[in-house]
mmCIF file of C-alpha atoms in Angstrom:
data_model
loop_
_atom_site.group_PDB
_atom_site.id
_atom_site.type_symbol
_atom_site.label_atom_id
_atom_site.label_comp_id
_atom_site.label_asym_id
_atom_site.label_seq_id
_atom_site.Cartn_x
_atom_site.Cartn_y
_atom_site.Cartn_z
ATOM 1 C CA SER D 8 24.787 -4.649 0.302
ATOM 2 C CA VAL D 9 23.897 -7.531 2.592
ATOM 3 C CA SER D 10 24.706 -8.055 6.227
ATOM 4 C CA HIS D 11 24.476 -11.156 8.368
ATOM 5 C CA LYS D 12 25.590 -9.373 11.516
ATOM 6 C CA PRO D 13 23.258 -9.502 14.510
ATOM 7 C CA ASN D 14 21.368 -6.323 15.338
ATOM 8 C CA ALA D 15 18.875 -5.130 17.898
ATOM 9 C CA HIS D 16 16.059 -6.962 16.093
ATOM 10 C CA ALA D 17 17.917 -10.217 15.476
ATOM 11 C CA GLY D 18 17.055 -11.829 18.797
ATOM 12 C CA ARG D 19 13.316 -11.621 18.190
ATOM 13 C CA ARG D 20 12.932 -12.063 14.448
ATOM 14 C CA LYS D 21 13.520 -14.691 11.840
ATOM 15 C CA MET D 22 12.724 -12.559 8.851
ATOM 16 C CA VAL D 23 14.817 -10.940 6.153
ATOM 17 C CA LEU D 24 14.774 -7.137 6.321
ATOM 18 C CA LEU D 25 14.959 -5.102 3.114
ATOM 19 C CA ARG D 26 15.843 -1.431 3.360
ATOM 20 C CA VAL D 27 14.262 -0.039 0.220
ATOM 21 C CA LYS D 28 15.384 3.260 -1.253
ATOM 22 C CA ARG D 29 13.905 5.291 -4.076
ATOM 23 C CA GLU D 30 15.206 8.815 -4.598
ATOM 24 C CA ILE D 31 14.838 10.548 -1.211
ATOM 25 C CA ARG D 32 12.479 7.980 0.307
ATOM 26 C CA GLU D 33 13.494 4.959 2.334
ATOM 27 C CA PHE D 34 11.546 2.297 4.175
ATOM 28 C CA VAL D 35 12.007 -1.207 5.547
ATOM 29 C CA VAL D 36 9.968 -4.291 4.704
ATOM 30 C CA GLU D 37 10.277 -7.797 6.074
ATOM 31 C CA THR D 38 10.058 -11.027 4.135
ATOM 32 C CA LYS D 39 11.508 -14.535 3.893
ATOM 33 C CA THR D 40 14.275 -15.946 1.725
ATOM 34 C CA THR D 41 11.681 -18.223 0.127
ATOM 35 C CA ALA D 42 9.613 -15.245 -1.033
ATOM 36 C CA SER D 43 8.799 -14.934 -4.707
ATOM 37 C CA LEU D 44 10.388 -11.764 -6.076
ATOM 38 C CA GLU D 45 7.292 -11.298 -8.226
ATOM 39 C CA ASP D 46 5.105 -10.974 -5.129
ATOM 40 C CA LEU D 47 7.728 -9.165 -3.055
ATOM 41 C CA THR D 48 8.513 -6.516 -5.681
ATOM 42 C CA THR D 49 4.814 -5.904 -6.310
ATOM 43 C CA GLU D 50 4.230 -5.423 -2.585
ATOM 44 C CA VAL D 51 7.233 -3.099 -2.231
ATOM 45 C CA GLY D 52 6.027 -0.966 -5.158
ATOM 46 C CA SER D 53 2.514 -0.876 -3.735
ATOM 47 C CA ILE D 54 3.717 0.212 -0.276
ATOM 48 C CA HIS D 55 5.909 2.899 -1.839
ATOM 49 C CA ASN D 56 2.951 4.308 -3.773
ATOM 50 C CA LEU D 57 0.754 4.210 -0.665
ATOM 51 C CA MET D 58 3.419 6.200 1.178
ATOM 52 C CA LEU D 59 3.270 8.809 -1.601
ATOM 53 C CA VAL D 60 -0.512 8.987 -1.260
ATOM 54 C CA ALA D 61 -0.226 9.418 2.510
ATOM 55 C CA GLU D 62 2.407 12.119 2.098
ATOM 56 C CA GLN D 63 0.347 14.044 -0.437
ATOM 57 C CA LEU D 64 -2.818 13.697 1.649
ATOM 58 C CA ALA D 65 -1.127 14.890 4.834
ATOM 59 C CA GLY D 66 0.351 17.881 3.041
ATOM 60 C CA GLN D 67 -3.040 18.875 1.636
ATOM 61 C CA VAL D 68 -4.738 18.474 5.020
ATOM 62 C CA LYS D 69 -2.224 20.869 6.568
ATOM 63 C CA GLN D 70 -3.158 23.362 3.840
ATOM 64 C CA LEU D 71 -6.837 22.713 4.585
ATOM 65 C CA ALA D 72 -6.207 23.657 8.219
ATOM 66 C CA LYS D 73 -4.601 26.934 7.110
ATOM 67 C CA HIS D 74 -6.689 28.006 4.118
ATOM 68 C CA GLY D 75 -9.866 25.907 3.977
ATOM 69 C CA PRO D 76 -11.257 23.812 1.064
ATOM 70 C CA MET D 77 -10.036 23.921 -2.525
ATOM 71 C CA ARG D 78 -11.382 26.256 -5.180
ATOM 72 C CA LYS D 79 -12.916 24.769 -8.315
ATOM 73 C CA GLN D 80 -10.292 26.604 -10.353
ATOM 74 C CA PRO D 81 -7.054 27.929 -8.801
ATOM 75 C CA GLY D 82 -7.160 31.709 -8.407
ATOM 76 C CA CYS D 83 -10.813 31.978 -9.475
ATOM 77 C CA ASP D 84 -13.956 32.822 -7.522
ATOM 78 C CA ASP D 85 -16.124 29.708 -7.134
ATOM 79 C CA VAL D 86 -19.362 31.681 -7.661
ATOM 80 C CA THR D 87 -18.496 34.054 -10.510
ATOM 81 C CA GLY D 88 -15.594 32.148 -12.037
ATOM 82 C CA GLU D 89 -13.679 35.413 -12.339
ATOM 83 C CA LEU D 90 -10.005 35.773 -11.501
ATOM 84 C CA ILE D 91 -9.308 37.003 -7.990
ATOM 85 C CA ASP D 92 -6.995 39.943 -7.426
ATOM 86 C CA PRO D 93 -4.278 38.416 -5.193
ATOM 87 C CA ILE D 94 -3.317 41.828 -3.739
ATOM 88 C CA LYS D 95 -6.887 42.642 -2.665
ATOM 89 C CA GLU D 96 -7.321 39.080 -1.406
ATOM 90 C CA LYS D 97 -4.186 39.340 0.727
ATOM 91 C CA SER D 98 -5.189 42.694 2.232
ATOM 92 C CA SER D 99 -8.764 41.652 3.012
ATOM 93 C CA ASN D 100 -8.238 38.047 4.128
ATOM 94 C CA PRO D 101 -5.473 37.052 6.576
ATOM 95 C CA ASP D 102 -6.174 33.370 5.837
ATOM 96 C CA HIS D 103 -5.852 33.670 2.059
ATOM 97 C CA ASP D 104 -3.941 31.020 0.147
ATOM 98 C CA PRO D 105 -0.925 32.713 -1.502
ATOM 99 C CA LEU D 106 -0.993 30.034 -4.211
ATOM 100 C CA GLY D 107 -4.687 30.596 -4.902
ATOM 101 C CA TYR D 108 -5.685 26.941 -4.623
ATOM 102 C CA ARG D 109 -7.857 27.246 -1.507
ATOM 103 C CA VAL D 110 -10.733 29.570 -0.611
ATOM 104 C CA GLY D 111 -9.096 31.180 2.423
ATOM 105 C CA LYS D 112 -11.766 30.114 4.932
ATOM 106 C CA PRO D 113 -10.157 27.650 7.357
ATOM 107 C CA PRO D 114 -12.010 25.805 10.123
ATOM 108 C CA GLY D 115 -11.882 27.029 13.733
ATOM 109 C CA PRO D 116 -8.513 27.100 15.541
ATOM 110 C CA GLU D 117 -9.145 24.016 17.683
ATOM 111 C CA VAL D 118 -10.334 21.926 14.745
ATOM 112 C CA ALA D 119 -7.418 23.188 12.671
ATOM 113 C CA LYS D 120 -5.058 21.937 15.381
ATOM 114 C CA VAL D 121 -6.634 18.476 15.167
ATOM 115 C CA LEU D 122 -6.196 18.433 11.389
ATOM 116 C CA THR D 123 -2.565 19.535 11.620
ATOM 117 C CA ARG D 124 -1.717 17.094 14.408
ATOM 118 C CA THR D 125 -3.312 14.166 12.572
ATOM 119 C CA ALA D 126 -1.461 15.085 9.383
ATOM 120 C CA ASP D 127 1.846 15.288 11.270
ATOM 121 C CA GLU D 128 1.189 11.877 12.832
ATOM 122 C CA CYS D 129 0.663 10.453 9.356
ATOM 123 C CA LEU D 130 3.918 11.967 8.127
ATOM 124 C CA ALA D 131 5.723 10.487 11.138
ATOM 125 C CA VAL D 132 4.555 6.997 10.134
ATOM 126 C CA ILE D 133 6.245 7.272 6.728
ATOM 127 C CA ASP D 134 9.244 9.306 7.870
ATOM 128 C CA LYS D 135 12.733 8.232 6.805
ATOM 129 C CA LYS D 136 13.633 7.909 10.488
ATOM 130 C CA GLN D 137 11.568 4.719 10.543
ATOM 131 C CA ALA D 138 14.017 3.165 8.089
ATOM 132 C CA GLU D 139 17.012 4.410 10.047
ATOM 133 C CA SER D 140 15.727 2.598 13.139
ATOM 134 C CA LYS D 141 14.881 -0.500 11.043
ATOM 135 C CA THR D 142 11.194 -0.194 11.874
ATOM 136 C CA VAL D 143 9.196 -2.273 9.395
ATOM 137 C CA MET D 144 6.832 -0.261 7.196
ATOM 138 C CA ARG D 145 3.457 -1.976 7.259
ATOM 139 C CA ARG D 146 0.620 -1.258 4.862
ATOM 140 C CA GLU D 147 -1.893 -1.473 7.719
ATOM 141 C CA LYS D 148 -0.088 1.253 9.662
ATOM 142 C CA ILE D 149 -0.236 3.643 6.699
ATOM 143 C CA GLN D 150 -3.894 2.832 6.092
ATOM 144 C CA GLU D 151 -4.627 3.503 9.758
ATOM 145 C CA ALA D 152 -2.952 6.916 9.523
ATOM 146 C CA ILE D 153 -5.012 7.725 6.418
ATOM 147 C CA ALA D 154 -8.198 6.593 8.206
ATOM 148 C CA ASN D 155 -7.356 8.892 11.122
ATOM 149 C CA ILE D 156 -7.014 11.792 8.694
ATOM 150 C CA LYS D 157 -10.405 10.937 7.210
ATOM 151 C CA GLY D 158 -11.919 11.052 10.690
ATOM 152 C CA ALA D 159 -10.340 14.438 11.396
ATOM 153 C CA VAL D 160 -11.614 15.848 8.089
ATOM 154 C CA MET D 161 -15.152 14.655 8.862
ATOM 155 C CA ILE D 162 -14.960 16.328 12.274
ATOM 156 C CA ALA D 163 -13.889 19.599 10.646
ATOM 157 C CA TYR D 164 -16.357 19.285 7.753
ATOM 158 C CA PRO D 165 -19.322 17.032 8.700
ATOM 159 C CA MET D 166 -20.815 17.580 5.228
ATOM 160 C CA ASN D 167 -17.416 16.722 3.708
ATOM 161 C CA VAL D 168 -15.149 18.935 1.615
ATOM 162 C CA PRO D 169 -16.153 19.674 -2.022
ATOM 163 C CA THR D 170 -16.016 16.856 -4.571
ATOM 164 C CA HIS D 171 -13.241 18.659 -6.468
ATOM 165 C CA ASP D 172 -10.985 18.884 -3.398
ATOM 166 C CA ILE D 173 -7.958 16.600 -3.777
ATOM 167 C CA ILE D 174 -8.415 15.506 -0.151
ATOM 168 C CA ARG D 175 -11.837 14.049 -0.890
ATOM 169 C CA ILE D 176 -10.612 12.486 -4.135
ATOM 170 C CA ILE D 177 -7.798 10.727 -2.259
ATOM 171 C CA LEU D 178 -10.002 9.582 0.634
ATOM 172 C CA GLU D 179 -12.579 8.157 -1.796
ATOM 173 C CA GLY D 180 -9.861 6.119 -3.505
ATOM 174 C CA LYS D 181 -10.211 7.949 -6.817
ATOM 175 C CA HIS D 182 -6.705 9.422 -6.914
ATOM 176 C CA ASP D 183 -4.293 8.010 -9.515
ATOM 177 C CA ILE D 184 -0.922 8.490 -7.833
ATOM 178 C CA GLN D 185 0.984 7.215 -10.880
ATOM 179 C CA ALA D 186 -0.590 9.900 -13.062
ATOM 180 C CA ALA D 187 -0.224 12.590 -10.393
ATOM 181 C CA LEU D 188 3.424 11.832 -9.575
ATOM 182 C CA PRO D 189 4.868 10.047 -12.630
ATOM 183 C CA GLN D 190 8.468 10.752 -11.596
ATOM 184 C CA ASP D 191 8.043 9.334 -8.090
ATOM 185 C CA ALA D 192 5.392 6.628 -8.276
ATOM 186 C CA VAL D 193 6.030 3.207 -9.803
ATOM 187 C CA ASP D 194 3.913 0.554 -11.452
ATOM 188 C CA PRO D 195 3.840 -2.252 -8.854
ATOM 189 C CA LYS D 196 3.335 -4.851 -11.583
ATOM 190 C CA SER D 197 6.465 -3.931 -13.535
ATOM 191 C CA CYS D 198 8.834 -2.118 -11.136
ATOM 192 C CA VAL D 199 12.144 -3.764 -10.260
ATOM 193 C CA LEU D 200 14.480 -4.056 -7.297
ATOM 194 C CA TRP D 201 18.238 -3.669 -7.615
ATOM 195 C CA PHE D 202 20.632 -5.338 -5.217
ATOM 196 C CA SER D 203 24.421 -5.149 -5.291
ATOM 197 C CA ARG D 204 24.205 -3.428 -8.719
ATOM 198 C CA LYS D 205 22.175 -6.314 -10.143
ATOM 199 C CA ARG D 206 18.570 -6.280 -11.235
ATOM 200 C CA MET D 207 16.632 -8.809 -9.177
ATOM 201 C CA ASP D 208 14.757 -11.097 -11.546
ATOM 202 C CA ARG D 209 11.064 -11.147 -10.631
ATOM 203 C CA LYS D 210 10.888 -14.781 -11.753
ATOM 204 C CA GLU D 211 13.334 -15.873 -9.047
ATOM 205 C CA LYS D 212 13.132 -16.284 -5.296
ATOM 206 C CA LEU D 213 14.877 -13.917 -2.898
ATOM 207 C CA SER D 214 17.237 -16.690 -1.760
ATOM 208 C CA LYS D 215 19.048 -16.502 -5.104
ATOM 209 C CA TYR D 216 20.490 -13.137 -4.044
ATOM 210 C CA CYS D 217 20.897 -13.452 -0.265
ATOM 211 C CA GLY D 218 21.138 -17.165 0.457
ATOM 212 C CA LYS D 219 18.947 -18.828 3.064
ATOM 213 C CA ASN D 220 19.869 -16.811 6.142
ATOM 214 C CA GLU D 221 16.546 -15.557 7.506
ATOM 215 C CA LYS D 222 18.294 -12.846 9.529
ATOM 216 C CA SER D 223 19.832 -11.084 6.536
ATOM 217 C CA PHE D 224 19.586 -7.324 6.067
ATOM 218 C CA LEU D 225 19.643 -6.145 2.443
ATOM 219 C CA LYS D 226 19.834 -2.650 1.005
ATOM 220 C CA VAL D 227 17.930 -2.486 -2.276
ATOM 221 C CA ARG D 228 16.900 0.208 -4.741
ATOM 222 C CA LEU D 229 13.411 0.481 -6.206
ATOM 223 C CA GLN D 230 13.294 1.528 -9.861
ATOM 224 C CA THR D 231 10.830 1.592 -12.719
ATOM 225 C CA LYS D 232 11.301 -1.038 -15.407
ATOM 226 C CA SER D 233 12.717 1.518 -17.854
ATOM 227 C CA GLN D 234 15.251 3.026 -15.458
ATOM 228 C CA LYS D 235 18.894 2.057 -15.725
ATOM 229 C CA MET D 236 21.113 0.697 -12.985
ATOM 230 C CA PRO D 237 21.114 3.142 -10.050
ATOM 231 C CA GLN D 238 24.305 5.022 -9.315
ATOM 232 C CA ARG D 239 26.540 3.971 -6.470
ATOM 233 C CA GLU D 240 25.766 5.778 -3.255
ATOM 234 C CA ALA D 241 28.356 8.176 -1.894
ATOM 235 C CA ARG D 242 30.619 6.611 0.719
ATOM 236 C CA LEU D 243 30.186 9.701 2.874
ATOM 237 C CA ASP D 244 26.810 10.927 4.050
ATOM 238 C CA LYS D 245 25.796 14.551 3.517
ATOM 239 C CA ASP D 246 26.932 15.612 6.985
ATOM 240 C CA ALA D 247 30.413 14.148 6.466
ATOM 241 C CA GLN D 248 30.642 15.693 2.988
ATOM 242 C CA THR D 249 29.737 19.110 4.413
ATOM 243 C CA LYS D 250 32.380 18.822 7.133
ATOM 244 C CA MET D 251 34.987 17.780 4.587
ATOM 245 C CA MET D 252 34.198 20.754 2.332
ATOM 246 C CA GLN D 253 34.316 23.135 5.290
ATOM 247 C CA TYR D 254 37.665 21.688 6.335
ATOM 248 C CA TRP D 255 39.269 22.187 2.936
ATOM 249 C CA HIS D 256 37.778 25.669 2.606
ATOM 250 C CA ARG D 257 39.315 26.706 5.939
ATOM 251 C CA LYS D 258 42.616 25.095 4.959
ATOM 252 C CA ASN D 259 42.731 26.989 1.658
ATOM 253 C CA GLU D 260 41.996 30.262 3.438
ATOM 254 C CA GLU D 261 44.749 29.525 5.957
ATOM 255 C CA ASP D 262 47.198 28.681 3.167
ATOM 256 C CA LYS D 263 46.471 32.007 1.472
ATOM 257 C CA ARG D 264 47.039 33.867 4.727
ATOM 258 C CA LEU D 265 50.361 32.109 5.321
ATOM 259 C CA LYS D 266 51.586 32.945 1.826
ATOM 260 C CA GLU D 267 50.824 36.592 2.422
ATOM 261 C CA ASN D 268 52.662 36.572 5.763
ATOM 262 C CA GLU D 269 56.375 37.349 5.607
ATOM 263 C CA ASP D 270 57.133 35.495 8.849
ATOM 264 C CA ASP D 271 58.556 32.166 7.694
ATOM 265 C CA ASP D 272 57.904 30.572 11.089
ATOM 266 C CA ASP D 273 54.267 31.628 11.229
ATOM 267 C CA TYR D 274 53.113 28.294 9.850
ATOM 268 C CA LEU D 275 54.208 26.647 13.114
ATOM 269 C CA ASN D 276 51.378 28.446 14.897
ATOM 270 C CA SER D 277 48.830 27.348 12.310
ATOM 271 C CA SER D 278 46.253 24.680 13.074
ATOM 272 C CA TRP D 279 47.283 23.005 9.825
ATOM 273 C CA ALA D 280 50.659 22.182 11.369
ATOM 274 C CA ASN D 281 48.762 19.758 13.574
ATOM 275 C CA PRO D 282 48.928 16.290 11.909
ATOM 276 C CA LYS D 283 45.578 15.432 13.484
ATOM 277 C CA ALA D 284 43.787 18.497 12.121
ATOM 278 C CA TYR D 285 41.913 16.588 9.404
ATOM 279 C CA LYS D 286 40.662 14.005 11.902
ATOM 280 C CA ASN D 287 39.728 16.669 14.440
ATOM 281 C CA ALA D 288 37.638 18.484 11.825
ATOM 282 C CA PHE D 289 35.353 15.468 11.629
ATOM 283 C CA THR D 290 35.205 14.782 15.363
ATOM 284 C CA GLY D 291 34.453 18.369 16.276
ATOM 285 C CA VAL D 292 37.719 18.945 18.168
ATOM 286 C CA ARG D 293 39.088 22.421 17.546
ATOM 287 C CA GLY D 294 42.289 23.974 18.828
ATOM 288 C CA GLY D 295 44.605 22.673 21.495
ATOM 289 C CA VAL D 296 44.190 22.017 25.192
ATOM 290 C CA LYS D 297 45.022 25.033 27.314
ATOM 291 C CA TRP D 298 46.403 24.683 30.841
ATOM 292 C CA LYS D 299 46.174 27.391 33.463
#
């Protein structure tokens, strides 16, 4: 969808905002109507992949703070190569990794706090809430968050973590996110954007789809080249859907109770006799007003 309505950002910007969605992730980018869709789509795909890298890195750093560096082989002793008994490991080491990926020797508590805090700050940068507030996702901001994580890791491990640790692989730029997360990552050179149930042709300019209003706000979907047209989004958000299901469940239970009751006038005392009951279920209003 596209909107030309003014918003909180309209008074200080003359840029088109794109709210990009792919699966559960959303982010906002800014551009101009004159932008080449070839360049724009490539940049959107690249930012999306960088967000995935940041998310994976932050998650691993939080595990590093809890359980220390990675093992060479999951569940195996780095020295002997033998399988570790998870029951003995759990009883003898309170910091053991239940998944067996990490050695179970975390850094000191204060350093661990720094690692966790820095990882959380990185996750906040790429959080969906940024899109909800129409905050533009900038590559530089993500790179800064990743650089901060690198600094925290070097503080915790001045000699660096092992070469086989995914954290080091990511920080050294050797991580192939498309191979690691083939279902989530996209190829920036071939991915496509969908707008208003139409595939946006990478050979065109953005103005073909939104006109020349530089204050437009577009909702687009990011897909791989091979993916089909994305499904329409539900008109109700998850919260509204939950409330609606709860409402009908309560109504069905009330209907059953009334059928079992022999008092024919009992329905008059039911909340379902209230014509505004359905509306009240969504607004949080329950019951009537009582006067003393």
